[in-house]
Short mmCIF file of C-alpha atoms (C1' of nucleotides) in Angstrom, two decimals:
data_model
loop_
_atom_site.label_atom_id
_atom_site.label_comp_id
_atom_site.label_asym_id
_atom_site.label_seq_id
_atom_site.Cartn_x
_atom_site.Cartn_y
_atom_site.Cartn_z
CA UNK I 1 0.00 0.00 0.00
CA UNK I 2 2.62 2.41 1.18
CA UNK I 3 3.50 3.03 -2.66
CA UNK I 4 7.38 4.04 -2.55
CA UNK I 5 8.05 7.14 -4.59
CA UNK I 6 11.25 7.27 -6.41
CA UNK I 7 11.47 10.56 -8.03
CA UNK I 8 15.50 10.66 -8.18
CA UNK I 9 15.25 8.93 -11.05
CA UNK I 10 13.90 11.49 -13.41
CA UNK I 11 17.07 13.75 -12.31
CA UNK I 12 20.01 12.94 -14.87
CA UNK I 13 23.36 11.41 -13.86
CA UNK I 14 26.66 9.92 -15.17
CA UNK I 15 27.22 7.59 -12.17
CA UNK I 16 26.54 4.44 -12.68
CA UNK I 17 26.08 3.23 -9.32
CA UNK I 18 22.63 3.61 -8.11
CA UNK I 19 22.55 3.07 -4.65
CA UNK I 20 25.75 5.36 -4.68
CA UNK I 21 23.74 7.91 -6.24
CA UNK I 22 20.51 7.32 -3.71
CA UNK I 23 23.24 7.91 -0.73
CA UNK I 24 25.00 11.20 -2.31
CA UNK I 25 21.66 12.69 -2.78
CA UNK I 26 20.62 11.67 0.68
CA UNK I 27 24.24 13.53 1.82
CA UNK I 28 22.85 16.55 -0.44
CA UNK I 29 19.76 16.31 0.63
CA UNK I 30 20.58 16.19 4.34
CA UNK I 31 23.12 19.31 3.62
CA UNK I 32 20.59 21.54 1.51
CA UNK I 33 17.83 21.21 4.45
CA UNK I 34 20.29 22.54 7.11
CA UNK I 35 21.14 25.46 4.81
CA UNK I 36 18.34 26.56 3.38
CA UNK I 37 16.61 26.59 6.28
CA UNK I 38 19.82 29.09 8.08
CA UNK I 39 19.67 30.72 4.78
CA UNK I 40 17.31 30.11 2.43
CA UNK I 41 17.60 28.76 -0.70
CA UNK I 42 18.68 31.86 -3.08
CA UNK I 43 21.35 32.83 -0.42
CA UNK I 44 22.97 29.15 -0.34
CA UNK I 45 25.70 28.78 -2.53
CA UNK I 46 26.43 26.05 -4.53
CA UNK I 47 29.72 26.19 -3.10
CA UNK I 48 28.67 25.83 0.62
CA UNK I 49 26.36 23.06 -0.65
CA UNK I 50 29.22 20.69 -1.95
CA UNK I 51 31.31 21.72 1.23
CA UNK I 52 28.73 21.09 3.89
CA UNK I 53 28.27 17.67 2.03
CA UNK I 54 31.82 17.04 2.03
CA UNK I 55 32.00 16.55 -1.74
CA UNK I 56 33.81 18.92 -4.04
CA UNK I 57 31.66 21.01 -6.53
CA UNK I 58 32.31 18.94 -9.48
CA UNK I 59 31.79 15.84 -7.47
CA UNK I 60 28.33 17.68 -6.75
CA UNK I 61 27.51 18.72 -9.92
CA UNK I 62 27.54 14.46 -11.30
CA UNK I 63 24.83 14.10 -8.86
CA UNK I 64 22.08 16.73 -9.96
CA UNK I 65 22.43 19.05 -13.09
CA UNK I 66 21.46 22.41 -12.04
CA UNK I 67 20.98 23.98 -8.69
CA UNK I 68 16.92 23.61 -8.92
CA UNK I 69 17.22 19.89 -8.41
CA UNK I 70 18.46 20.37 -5.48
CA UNK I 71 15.44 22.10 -4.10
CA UNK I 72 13.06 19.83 -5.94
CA UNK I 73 15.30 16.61 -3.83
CA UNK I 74 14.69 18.55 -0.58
CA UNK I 75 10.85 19.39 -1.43
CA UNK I 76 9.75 15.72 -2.42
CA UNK I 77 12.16 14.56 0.54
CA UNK I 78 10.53 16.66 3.03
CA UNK I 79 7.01 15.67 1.67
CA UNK I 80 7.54 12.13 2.03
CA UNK I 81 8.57 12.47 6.13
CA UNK I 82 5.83 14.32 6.73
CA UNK I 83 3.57 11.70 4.61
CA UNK I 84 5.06 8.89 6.20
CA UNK I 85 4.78 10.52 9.59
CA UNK I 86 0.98 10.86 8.92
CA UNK I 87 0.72 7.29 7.64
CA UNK I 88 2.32 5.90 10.29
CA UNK I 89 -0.36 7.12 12.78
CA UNK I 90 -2.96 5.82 10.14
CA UNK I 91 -1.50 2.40 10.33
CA UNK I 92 -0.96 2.28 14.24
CA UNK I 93 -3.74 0.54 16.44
CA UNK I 94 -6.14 3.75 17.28
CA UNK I 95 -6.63 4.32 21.42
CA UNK I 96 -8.46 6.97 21.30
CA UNK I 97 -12.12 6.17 20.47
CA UNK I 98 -11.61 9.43 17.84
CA UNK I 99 -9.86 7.98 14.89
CA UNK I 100 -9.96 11.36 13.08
CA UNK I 101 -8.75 13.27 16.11
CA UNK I 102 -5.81 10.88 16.49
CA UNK I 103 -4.54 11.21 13.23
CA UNK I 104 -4.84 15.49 13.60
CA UNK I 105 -2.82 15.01 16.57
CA UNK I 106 -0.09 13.12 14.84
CA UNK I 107 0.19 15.06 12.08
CA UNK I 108 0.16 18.53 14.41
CA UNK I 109 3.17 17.11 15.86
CA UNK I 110 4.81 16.05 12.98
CA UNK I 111 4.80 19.79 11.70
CA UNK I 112 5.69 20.98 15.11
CA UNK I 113 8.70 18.63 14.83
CA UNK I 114 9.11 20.29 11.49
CA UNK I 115 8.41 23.27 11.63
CA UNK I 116 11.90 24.69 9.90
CA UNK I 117 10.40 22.72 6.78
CA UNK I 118 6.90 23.80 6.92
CA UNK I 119 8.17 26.98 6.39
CA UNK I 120 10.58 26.59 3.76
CA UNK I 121 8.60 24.84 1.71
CA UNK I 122 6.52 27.92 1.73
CA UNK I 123 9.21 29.90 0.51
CA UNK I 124 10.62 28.08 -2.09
CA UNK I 125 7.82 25.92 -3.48
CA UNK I 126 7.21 28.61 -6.29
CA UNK I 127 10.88 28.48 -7.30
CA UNK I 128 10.47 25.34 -8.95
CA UNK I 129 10.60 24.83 -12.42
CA UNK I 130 6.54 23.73 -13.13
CA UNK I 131 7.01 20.21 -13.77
CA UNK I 132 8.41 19.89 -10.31
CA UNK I 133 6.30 22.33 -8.94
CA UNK I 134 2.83 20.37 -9.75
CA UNK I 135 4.57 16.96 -8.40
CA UNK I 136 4.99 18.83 -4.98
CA UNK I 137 1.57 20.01 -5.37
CA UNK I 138 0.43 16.35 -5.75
CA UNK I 139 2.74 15.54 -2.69
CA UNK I 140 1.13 18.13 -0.70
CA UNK I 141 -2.40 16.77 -1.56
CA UNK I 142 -1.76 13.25 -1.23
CA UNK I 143 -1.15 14.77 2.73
CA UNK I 144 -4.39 16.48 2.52
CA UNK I 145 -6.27 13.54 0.99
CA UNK I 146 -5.05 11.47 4.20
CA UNK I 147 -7.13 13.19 6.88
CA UNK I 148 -9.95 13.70 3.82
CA UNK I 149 -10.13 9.56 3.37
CA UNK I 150 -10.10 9.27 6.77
CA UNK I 151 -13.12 11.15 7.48
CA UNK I 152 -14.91 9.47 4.36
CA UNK I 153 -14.24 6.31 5.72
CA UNK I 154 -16.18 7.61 9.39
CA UNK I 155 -19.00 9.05 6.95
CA UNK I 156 -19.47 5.38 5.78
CA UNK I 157 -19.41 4.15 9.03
CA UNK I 158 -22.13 6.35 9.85
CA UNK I 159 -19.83 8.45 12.73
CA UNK I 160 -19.84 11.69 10.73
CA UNK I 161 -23.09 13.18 9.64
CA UNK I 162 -23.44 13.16 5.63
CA UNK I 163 -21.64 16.72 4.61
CA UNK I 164 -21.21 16.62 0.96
CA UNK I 165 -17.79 16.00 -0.90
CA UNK I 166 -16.60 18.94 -1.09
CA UNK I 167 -17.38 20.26 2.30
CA UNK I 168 -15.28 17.16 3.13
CA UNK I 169 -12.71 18.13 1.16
CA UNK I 170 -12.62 21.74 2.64
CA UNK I 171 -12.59 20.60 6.08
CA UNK I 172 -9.13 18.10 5.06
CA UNK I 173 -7.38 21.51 3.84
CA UNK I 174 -8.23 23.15 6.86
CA UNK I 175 -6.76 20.66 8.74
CA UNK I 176 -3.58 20.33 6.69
CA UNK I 177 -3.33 24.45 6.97
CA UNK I 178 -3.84 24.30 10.76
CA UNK I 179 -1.05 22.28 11.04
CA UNK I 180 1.00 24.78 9.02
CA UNK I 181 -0.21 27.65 10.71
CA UNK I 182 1.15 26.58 13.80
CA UNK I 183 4.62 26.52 11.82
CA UNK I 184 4.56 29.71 10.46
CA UNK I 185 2.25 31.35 13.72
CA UNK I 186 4.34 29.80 16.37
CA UNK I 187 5.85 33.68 17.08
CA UNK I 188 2.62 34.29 18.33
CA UNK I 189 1.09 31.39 19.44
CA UNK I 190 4.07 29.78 21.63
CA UNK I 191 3.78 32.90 23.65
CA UNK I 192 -0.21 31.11 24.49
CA UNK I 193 -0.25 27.78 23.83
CA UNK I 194 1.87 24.67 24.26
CA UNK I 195 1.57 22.81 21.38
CA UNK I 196 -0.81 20.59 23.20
CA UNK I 197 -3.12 23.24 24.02
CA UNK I 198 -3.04 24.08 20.50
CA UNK I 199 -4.44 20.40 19.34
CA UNK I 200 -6.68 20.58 21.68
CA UNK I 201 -8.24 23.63 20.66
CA UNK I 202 -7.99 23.46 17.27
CA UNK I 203 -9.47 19.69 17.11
CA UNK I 204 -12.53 20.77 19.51
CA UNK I 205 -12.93 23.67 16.57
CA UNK I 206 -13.01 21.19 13.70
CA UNK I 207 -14.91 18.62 16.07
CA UNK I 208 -17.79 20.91 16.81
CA UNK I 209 -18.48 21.38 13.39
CA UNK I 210 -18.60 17.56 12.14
CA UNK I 211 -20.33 16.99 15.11
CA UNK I 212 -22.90 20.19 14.78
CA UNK I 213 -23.84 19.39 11.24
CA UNK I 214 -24.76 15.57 12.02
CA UNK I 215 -28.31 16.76 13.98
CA UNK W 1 -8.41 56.32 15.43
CA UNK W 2 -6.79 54.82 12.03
CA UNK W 3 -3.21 55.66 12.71
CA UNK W 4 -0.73 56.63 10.12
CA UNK W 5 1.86 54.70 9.97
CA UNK W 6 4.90 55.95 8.46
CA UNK W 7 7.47 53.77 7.66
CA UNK W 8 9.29 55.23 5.36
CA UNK W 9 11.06 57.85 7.73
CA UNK W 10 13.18 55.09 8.80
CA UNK W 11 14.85 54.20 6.04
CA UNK W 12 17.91 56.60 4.81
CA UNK W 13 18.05 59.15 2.04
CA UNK W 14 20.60 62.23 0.96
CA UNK W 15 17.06 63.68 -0.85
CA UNK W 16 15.71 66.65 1.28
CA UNK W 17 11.98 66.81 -0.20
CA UNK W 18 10.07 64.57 1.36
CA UNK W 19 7.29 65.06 -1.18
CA UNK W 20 9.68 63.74 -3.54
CA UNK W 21 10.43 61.01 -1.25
CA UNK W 22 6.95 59.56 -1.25
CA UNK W 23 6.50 59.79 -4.58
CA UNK W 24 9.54 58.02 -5.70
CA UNK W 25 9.12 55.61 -2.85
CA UNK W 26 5.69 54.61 -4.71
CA UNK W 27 6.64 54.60 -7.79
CA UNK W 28 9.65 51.81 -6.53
CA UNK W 29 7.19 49.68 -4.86
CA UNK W 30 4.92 49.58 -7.90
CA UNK W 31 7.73 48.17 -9.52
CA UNK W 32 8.92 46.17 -7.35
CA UNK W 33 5.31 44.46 -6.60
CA UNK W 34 5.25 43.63 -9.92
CA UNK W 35 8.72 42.49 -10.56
CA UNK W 36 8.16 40.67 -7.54
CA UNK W 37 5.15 38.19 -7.72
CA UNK W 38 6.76 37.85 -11.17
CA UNK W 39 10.08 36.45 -10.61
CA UNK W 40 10.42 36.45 -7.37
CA UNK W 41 12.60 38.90 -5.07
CA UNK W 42 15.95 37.00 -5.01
CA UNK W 43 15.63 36.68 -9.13
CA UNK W 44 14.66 40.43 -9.47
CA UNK W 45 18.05 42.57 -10.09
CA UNK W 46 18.37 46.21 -8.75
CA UNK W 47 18.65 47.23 -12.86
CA UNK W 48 15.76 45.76 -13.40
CA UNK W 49 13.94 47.73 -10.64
CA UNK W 50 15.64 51.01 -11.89
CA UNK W 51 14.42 50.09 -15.30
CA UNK W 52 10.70 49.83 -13.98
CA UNK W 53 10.54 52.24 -12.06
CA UNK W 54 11.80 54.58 -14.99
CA UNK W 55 14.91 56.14 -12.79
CA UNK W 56 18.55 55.20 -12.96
CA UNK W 57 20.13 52.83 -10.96
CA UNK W 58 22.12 55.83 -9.31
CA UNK W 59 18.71 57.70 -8.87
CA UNK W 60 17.46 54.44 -7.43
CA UNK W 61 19.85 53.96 -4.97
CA UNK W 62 19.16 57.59 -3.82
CA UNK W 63 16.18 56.69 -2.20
CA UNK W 64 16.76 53.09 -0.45
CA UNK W 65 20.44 52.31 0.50
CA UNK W 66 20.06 48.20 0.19
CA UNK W 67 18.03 46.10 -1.80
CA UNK W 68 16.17 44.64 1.60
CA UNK W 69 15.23 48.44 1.65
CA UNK W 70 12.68 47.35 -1.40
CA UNK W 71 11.78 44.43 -0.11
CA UNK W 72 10.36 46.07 3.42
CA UNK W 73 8.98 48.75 1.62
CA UNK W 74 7.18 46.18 -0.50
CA UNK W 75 5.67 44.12 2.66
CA UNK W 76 4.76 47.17 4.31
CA UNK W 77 3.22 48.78 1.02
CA UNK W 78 0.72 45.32 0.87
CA UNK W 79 -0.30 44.68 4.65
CA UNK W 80 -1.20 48.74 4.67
CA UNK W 81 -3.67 47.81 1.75
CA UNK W 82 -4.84 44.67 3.32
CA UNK W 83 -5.53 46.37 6.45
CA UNK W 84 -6.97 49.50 4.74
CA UNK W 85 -9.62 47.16 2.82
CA UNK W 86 -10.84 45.37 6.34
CA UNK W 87 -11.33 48.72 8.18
CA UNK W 88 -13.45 49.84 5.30
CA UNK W 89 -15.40 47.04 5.50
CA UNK W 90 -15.76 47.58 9.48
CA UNK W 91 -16.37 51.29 9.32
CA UNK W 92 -19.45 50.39 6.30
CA UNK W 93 -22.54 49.94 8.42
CA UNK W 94 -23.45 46.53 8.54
CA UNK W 95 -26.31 45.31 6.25
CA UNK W 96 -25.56 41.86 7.16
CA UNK W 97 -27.60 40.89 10.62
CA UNK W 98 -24.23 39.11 11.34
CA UNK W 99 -21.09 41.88 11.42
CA UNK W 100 -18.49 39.03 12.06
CA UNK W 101 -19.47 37.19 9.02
CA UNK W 102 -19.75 41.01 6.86
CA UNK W 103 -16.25 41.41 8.04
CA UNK W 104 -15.02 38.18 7.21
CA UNK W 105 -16.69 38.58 3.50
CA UNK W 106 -14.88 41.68 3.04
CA UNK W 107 -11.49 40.31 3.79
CA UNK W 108 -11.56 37.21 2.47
CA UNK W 109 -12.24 39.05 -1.16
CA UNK W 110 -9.27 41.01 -0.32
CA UNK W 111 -7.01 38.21 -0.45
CA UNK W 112 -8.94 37.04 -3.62
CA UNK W 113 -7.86 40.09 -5.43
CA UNK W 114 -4.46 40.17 -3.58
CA UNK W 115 -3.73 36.70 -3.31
CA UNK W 116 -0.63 37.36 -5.48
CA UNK W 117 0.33 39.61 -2.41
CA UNK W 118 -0.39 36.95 -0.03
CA UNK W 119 1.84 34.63 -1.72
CA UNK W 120 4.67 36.73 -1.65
CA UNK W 121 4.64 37.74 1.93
CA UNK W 122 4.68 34.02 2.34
CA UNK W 123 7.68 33.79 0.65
CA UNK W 124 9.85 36.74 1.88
CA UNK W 125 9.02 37.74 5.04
CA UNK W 126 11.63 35.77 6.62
CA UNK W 127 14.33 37.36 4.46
CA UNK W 128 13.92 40.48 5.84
CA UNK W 129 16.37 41.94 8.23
CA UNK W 130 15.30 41.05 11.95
CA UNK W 131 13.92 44.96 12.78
CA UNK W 132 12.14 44.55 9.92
CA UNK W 133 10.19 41.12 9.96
CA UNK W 134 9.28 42.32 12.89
CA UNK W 135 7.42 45.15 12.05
CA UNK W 136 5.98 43.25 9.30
CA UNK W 137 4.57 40.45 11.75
CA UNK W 138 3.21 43.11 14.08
CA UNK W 139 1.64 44.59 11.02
CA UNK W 140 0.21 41.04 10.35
CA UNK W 141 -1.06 41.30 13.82
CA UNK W 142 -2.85 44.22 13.77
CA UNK W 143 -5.18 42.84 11.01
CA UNK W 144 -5.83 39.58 12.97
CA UNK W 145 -6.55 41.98 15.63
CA UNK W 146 -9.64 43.44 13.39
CA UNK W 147 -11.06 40.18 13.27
CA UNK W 148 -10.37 39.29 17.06
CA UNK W 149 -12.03 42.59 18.73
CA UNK W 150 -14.67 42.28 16.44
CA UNK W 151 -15.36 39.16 18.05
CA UNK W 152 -14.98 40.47 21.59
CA UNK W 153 -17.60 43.19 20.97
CA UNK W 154 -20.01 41.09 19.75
CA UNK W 155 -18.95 39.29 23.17
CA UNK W 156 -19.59 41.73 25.54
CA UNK W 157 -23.03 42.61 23.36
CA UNK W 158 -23.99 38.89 24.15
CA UNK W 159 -24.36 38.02 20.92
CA UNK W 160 -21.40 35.62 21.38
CA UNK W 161 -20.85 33.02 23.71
CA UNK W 162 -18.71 33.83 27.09
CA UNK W 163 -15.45 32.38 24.87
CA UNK W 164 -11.90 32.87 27.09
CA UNK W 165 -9.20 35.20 25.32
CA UNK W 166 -7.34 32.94 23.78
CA UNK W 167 -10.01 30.93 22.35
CA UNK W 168 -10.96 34.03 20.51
CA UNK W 169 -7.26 34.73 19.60
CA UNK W 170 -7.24 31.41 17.88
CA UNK W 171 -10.64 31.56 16.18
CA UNK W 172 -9.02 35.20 14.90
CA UNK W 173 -6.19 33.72 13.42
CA UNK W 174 -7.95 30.97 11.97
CA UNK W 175 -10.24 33.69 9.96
CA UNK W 176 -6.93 35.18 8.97
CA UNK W 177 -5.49 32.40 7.52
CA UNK W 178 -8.21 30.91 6.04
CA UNK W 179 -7.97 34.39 3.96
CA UNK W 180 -4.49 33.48 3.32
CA UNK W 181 -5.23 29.40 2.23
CA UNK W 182 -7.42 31.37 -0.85
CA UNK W 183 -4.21 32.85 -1.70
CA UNK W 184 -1.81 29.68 -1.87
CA UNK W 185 -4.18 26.79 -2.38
CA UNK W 186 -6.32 28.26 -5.24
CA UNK W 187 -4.58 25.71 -7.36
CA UNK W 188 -6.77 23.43 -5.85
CA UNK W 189 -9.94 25.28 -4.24
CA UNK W 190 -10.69 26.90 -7.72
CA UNK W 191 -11.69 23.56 -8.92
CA UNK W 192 -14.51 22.87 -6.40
CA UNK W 193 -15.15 26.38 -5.23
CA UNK W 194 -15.79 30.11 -6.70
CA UNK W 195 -14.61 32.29 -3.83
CA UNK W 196 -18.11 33.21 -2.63
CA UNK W 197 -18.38 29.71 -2.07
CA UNK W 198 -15.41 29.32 -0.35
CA UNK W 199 -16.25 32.02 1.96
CA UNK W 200 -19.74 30.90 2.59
CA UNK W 201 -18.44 27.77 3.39
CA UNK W 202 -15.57 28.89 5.61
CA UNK W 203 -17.95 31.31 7.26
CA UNK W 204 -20.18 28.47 8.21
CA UNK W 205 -17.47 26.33 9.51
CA UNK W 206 -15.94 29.14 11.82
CA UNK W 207 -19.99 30.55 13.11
CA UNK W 208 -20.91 26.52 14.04
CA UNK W 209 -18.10 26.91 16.39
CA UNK W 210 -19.12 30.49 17.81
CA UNK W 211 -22.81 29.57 17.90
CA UNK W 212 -22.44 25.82 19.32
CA UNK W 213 -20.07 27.21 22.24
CA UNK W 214 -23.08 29.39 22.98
CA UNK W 215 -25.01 26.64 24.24
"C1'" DA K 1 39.55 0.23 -18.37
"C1'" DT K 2 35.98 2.03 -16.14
"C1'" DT K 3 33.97 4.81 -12.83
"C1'" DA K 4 34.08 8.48 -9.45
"C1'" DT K 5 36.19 12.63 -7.73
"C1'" DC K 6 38.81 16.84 -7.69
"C1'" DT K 7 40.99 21.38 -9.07
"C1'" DA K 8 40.91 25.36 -11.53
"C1'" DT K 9 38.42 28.62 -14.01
"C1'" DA K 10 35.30 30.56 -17.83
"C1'" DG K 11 31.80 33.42 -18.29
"C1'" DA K 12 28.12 35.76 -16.64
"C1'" DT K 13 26.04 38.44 -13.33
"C1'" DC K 14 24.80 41.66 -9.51
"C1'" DT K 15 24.90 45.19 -5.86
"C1'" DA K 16 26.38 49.49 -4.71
"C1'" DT K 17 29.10 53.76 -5.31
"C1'" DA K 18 32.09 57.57 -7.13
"C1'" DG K 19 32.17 61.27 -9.71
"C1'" DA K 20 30.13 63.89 -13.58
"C1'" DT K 21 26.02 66.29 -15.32
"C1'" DA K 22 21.51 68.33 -15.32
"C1'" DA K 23 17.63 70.70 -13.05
"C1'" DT K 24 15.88 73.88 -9.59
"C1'" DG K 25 15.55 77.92 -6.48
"C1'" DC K 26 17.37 82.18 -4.53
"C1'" DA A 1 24.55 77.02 -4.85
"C1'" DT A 2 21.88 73.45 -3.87
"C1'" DT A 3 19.49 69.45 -4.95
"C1'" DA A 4 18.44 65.54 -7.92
"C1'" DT A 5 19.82 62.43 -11.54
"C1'" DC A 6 22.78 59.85 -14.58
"C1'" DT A 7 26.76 57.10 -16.51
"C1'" DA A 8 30.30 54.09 -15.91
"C1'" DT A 9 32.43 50.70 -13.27
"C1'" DA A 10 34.76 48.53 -9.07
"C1'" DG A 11 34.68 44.63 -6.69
"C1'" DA A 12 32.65 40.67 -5.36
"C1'" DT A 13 30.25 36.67 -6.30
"C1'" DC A 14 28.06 32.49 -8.34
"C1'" DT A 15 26.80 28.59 -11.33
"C1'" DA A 16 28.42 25.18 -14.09
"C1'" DT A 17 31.98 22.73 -16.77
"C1'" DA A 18 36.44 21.01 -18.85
"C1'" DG A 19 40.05 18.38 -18.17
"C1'" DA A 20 43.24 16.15 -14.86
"C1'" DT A 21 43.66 12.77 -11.12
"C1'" DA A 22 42.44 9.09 -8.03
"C1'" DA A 23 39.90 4.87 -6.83
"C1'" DT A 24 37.79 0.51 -8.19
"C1'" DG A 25 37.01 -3.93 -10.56
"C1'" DC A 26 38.21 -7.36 -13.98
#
DNA sequence: ATTATCTATAGATCTATAGATAATGC
DNA sequence: ATTATCTATAGATCTATAGATAATGC
């Protein structure tokens, strides 16, 4: 089910070693996240790059052809923890007797953890060239479509009242943005909430309302 | 009561009319706005700004002293206008029987004609120098604000239930950024959605929570 | 022999300023 | 005389590659 994505393979390269190449793009990978988060991406050098991954900039330059993939490696990468994050509280026995708010609470802390990303992402998405652009779109809904499936699935089950698709749909986007927004809010909101409190709050707000429109 | 704000007095110039000053100072952020949501700040060069803005790069550099100078201008320039359009709306009297829901309209059509704008903020606050970003987020703040002592009037009229402060703080940013979500996920909301859509929708999300607290 | 890595640098910018020129006001 | 504007360029980078060197496998 967990269907791997292997988009490295639609960036060109001489090497001929592939799992060589999979661990020098994780090395970039890890390097361009540290950096563009201190600096952003315009500001990182391509230089500082191939330093910080202890390769030289030729050595660098086998691995990806132009600077772009190396944003496009750190958005899909940085998608696909966050996914996995998500579908690993999907896939973990549920406690609580609210499946839905279980899986918002998971994912709220998975953008607390990563916060630095959330952000960058936010920056930079636009920067890439539109191919790659739309595939990090698709990334980003794939997220969305997580918490959307998962309330679909309670609809059937008759524990959510019978809101329309797209209402559905709506509500999965706010949730996905409320996990952002405590990423890119957090210089207001850490001064009155703990991230807890924030969960809490935020999943009573999106609570009342599934639970309001079922009478 | 709305308050001038004058940024611009902080940022150096060798030109003694401050007439002049203004006017230039517009005529750069035009450009730059422009220049801007098209390419991006880090991709727009300081020629290419001179060139739009019709001066010289020598005249140019009269009036800012670095290229960040642009970019606060810039952020200032849009939250001013997003901030001017909500107070409008709050100063119109209210046809609406609901004035939270009237105010909400107003600004969530904002960021439908600015969502350009919004997107850019998005991407550049962060670059700003520290003194800066911070002005920029209190700006931010101050419109959130609208939406939160709106909310606290209609509290103390009754008309609201007896919410605590930071409830309301939330449910304030929430209207914000749902303004903001417009802006950056239109790629997807235009499919299902026209914007008065989205905002009745959104507006009916956030007033199940007011109203259901009520009880 | 083949594959991976490194050094050195071409070539293209880009920001910001110095110093010269034009416009304005007394 | 003072104020505003322009031209020309210094000085500093930055991306990407060519060609030389080192490491690996038969």
């Amino acid at each position: 089910m967990t269907r791997k994505i292997d988009p490295e393979g639609e960036i060109v390269t001489h090497i001929k070693n592939k799992d060589l190449v999979r661990k020098r793009r994780r090395q970039i990978v890890d390097a361009a996240v540290k950096l563009f988060i201190k600096h952003g991406y315009h500001k990182t050098t391509t230089r500082e790059l191939a330093k910080e991954t202890g390769l030289s900039i030729g050595s660098l330059y086998e691995y990806i052809s132009t600077k772009d993939d190396i944003l496009y490696l750190v958005a899909i990468a940085i998608h696909a923890e966050v996914e996995q994050g998500v579908k690993d509280a999907l896939a973990r026995p549920t406690h609580s007797k609210d499946a839905l708010a279980e899986v918002i609470r998971e994912y709220f802390l998975v953008c607390d953890r990563m916060s630095d990303h959330v952000l960058l992402m936010y920056q930079v998405t636009h920067f890439l060239p539109e191919k790659w652009e739309k595939k990090v779109l698709e990334a980003e809904l794939r997220i969305t479509n997580l918490f959307i499936d998962a309330m679909k699935q309670l609809r059937v089950l008759g524990k959510l009242p019978n809101l329309d698709d797209n209402t559905i749909n709506l509500i999965g986007h706010n949730i996905s943005i409320m996990g952002h927004t405590w990423a890119f809010r957090r210089w207001y909101f850490a001064k009155i909430f703990t991230i807890d409190q924030y969960i809490e709050q935020q999943t009573e707000f999106i609570m009342s309302y599934l639970e309001e429109a079922k009478n």
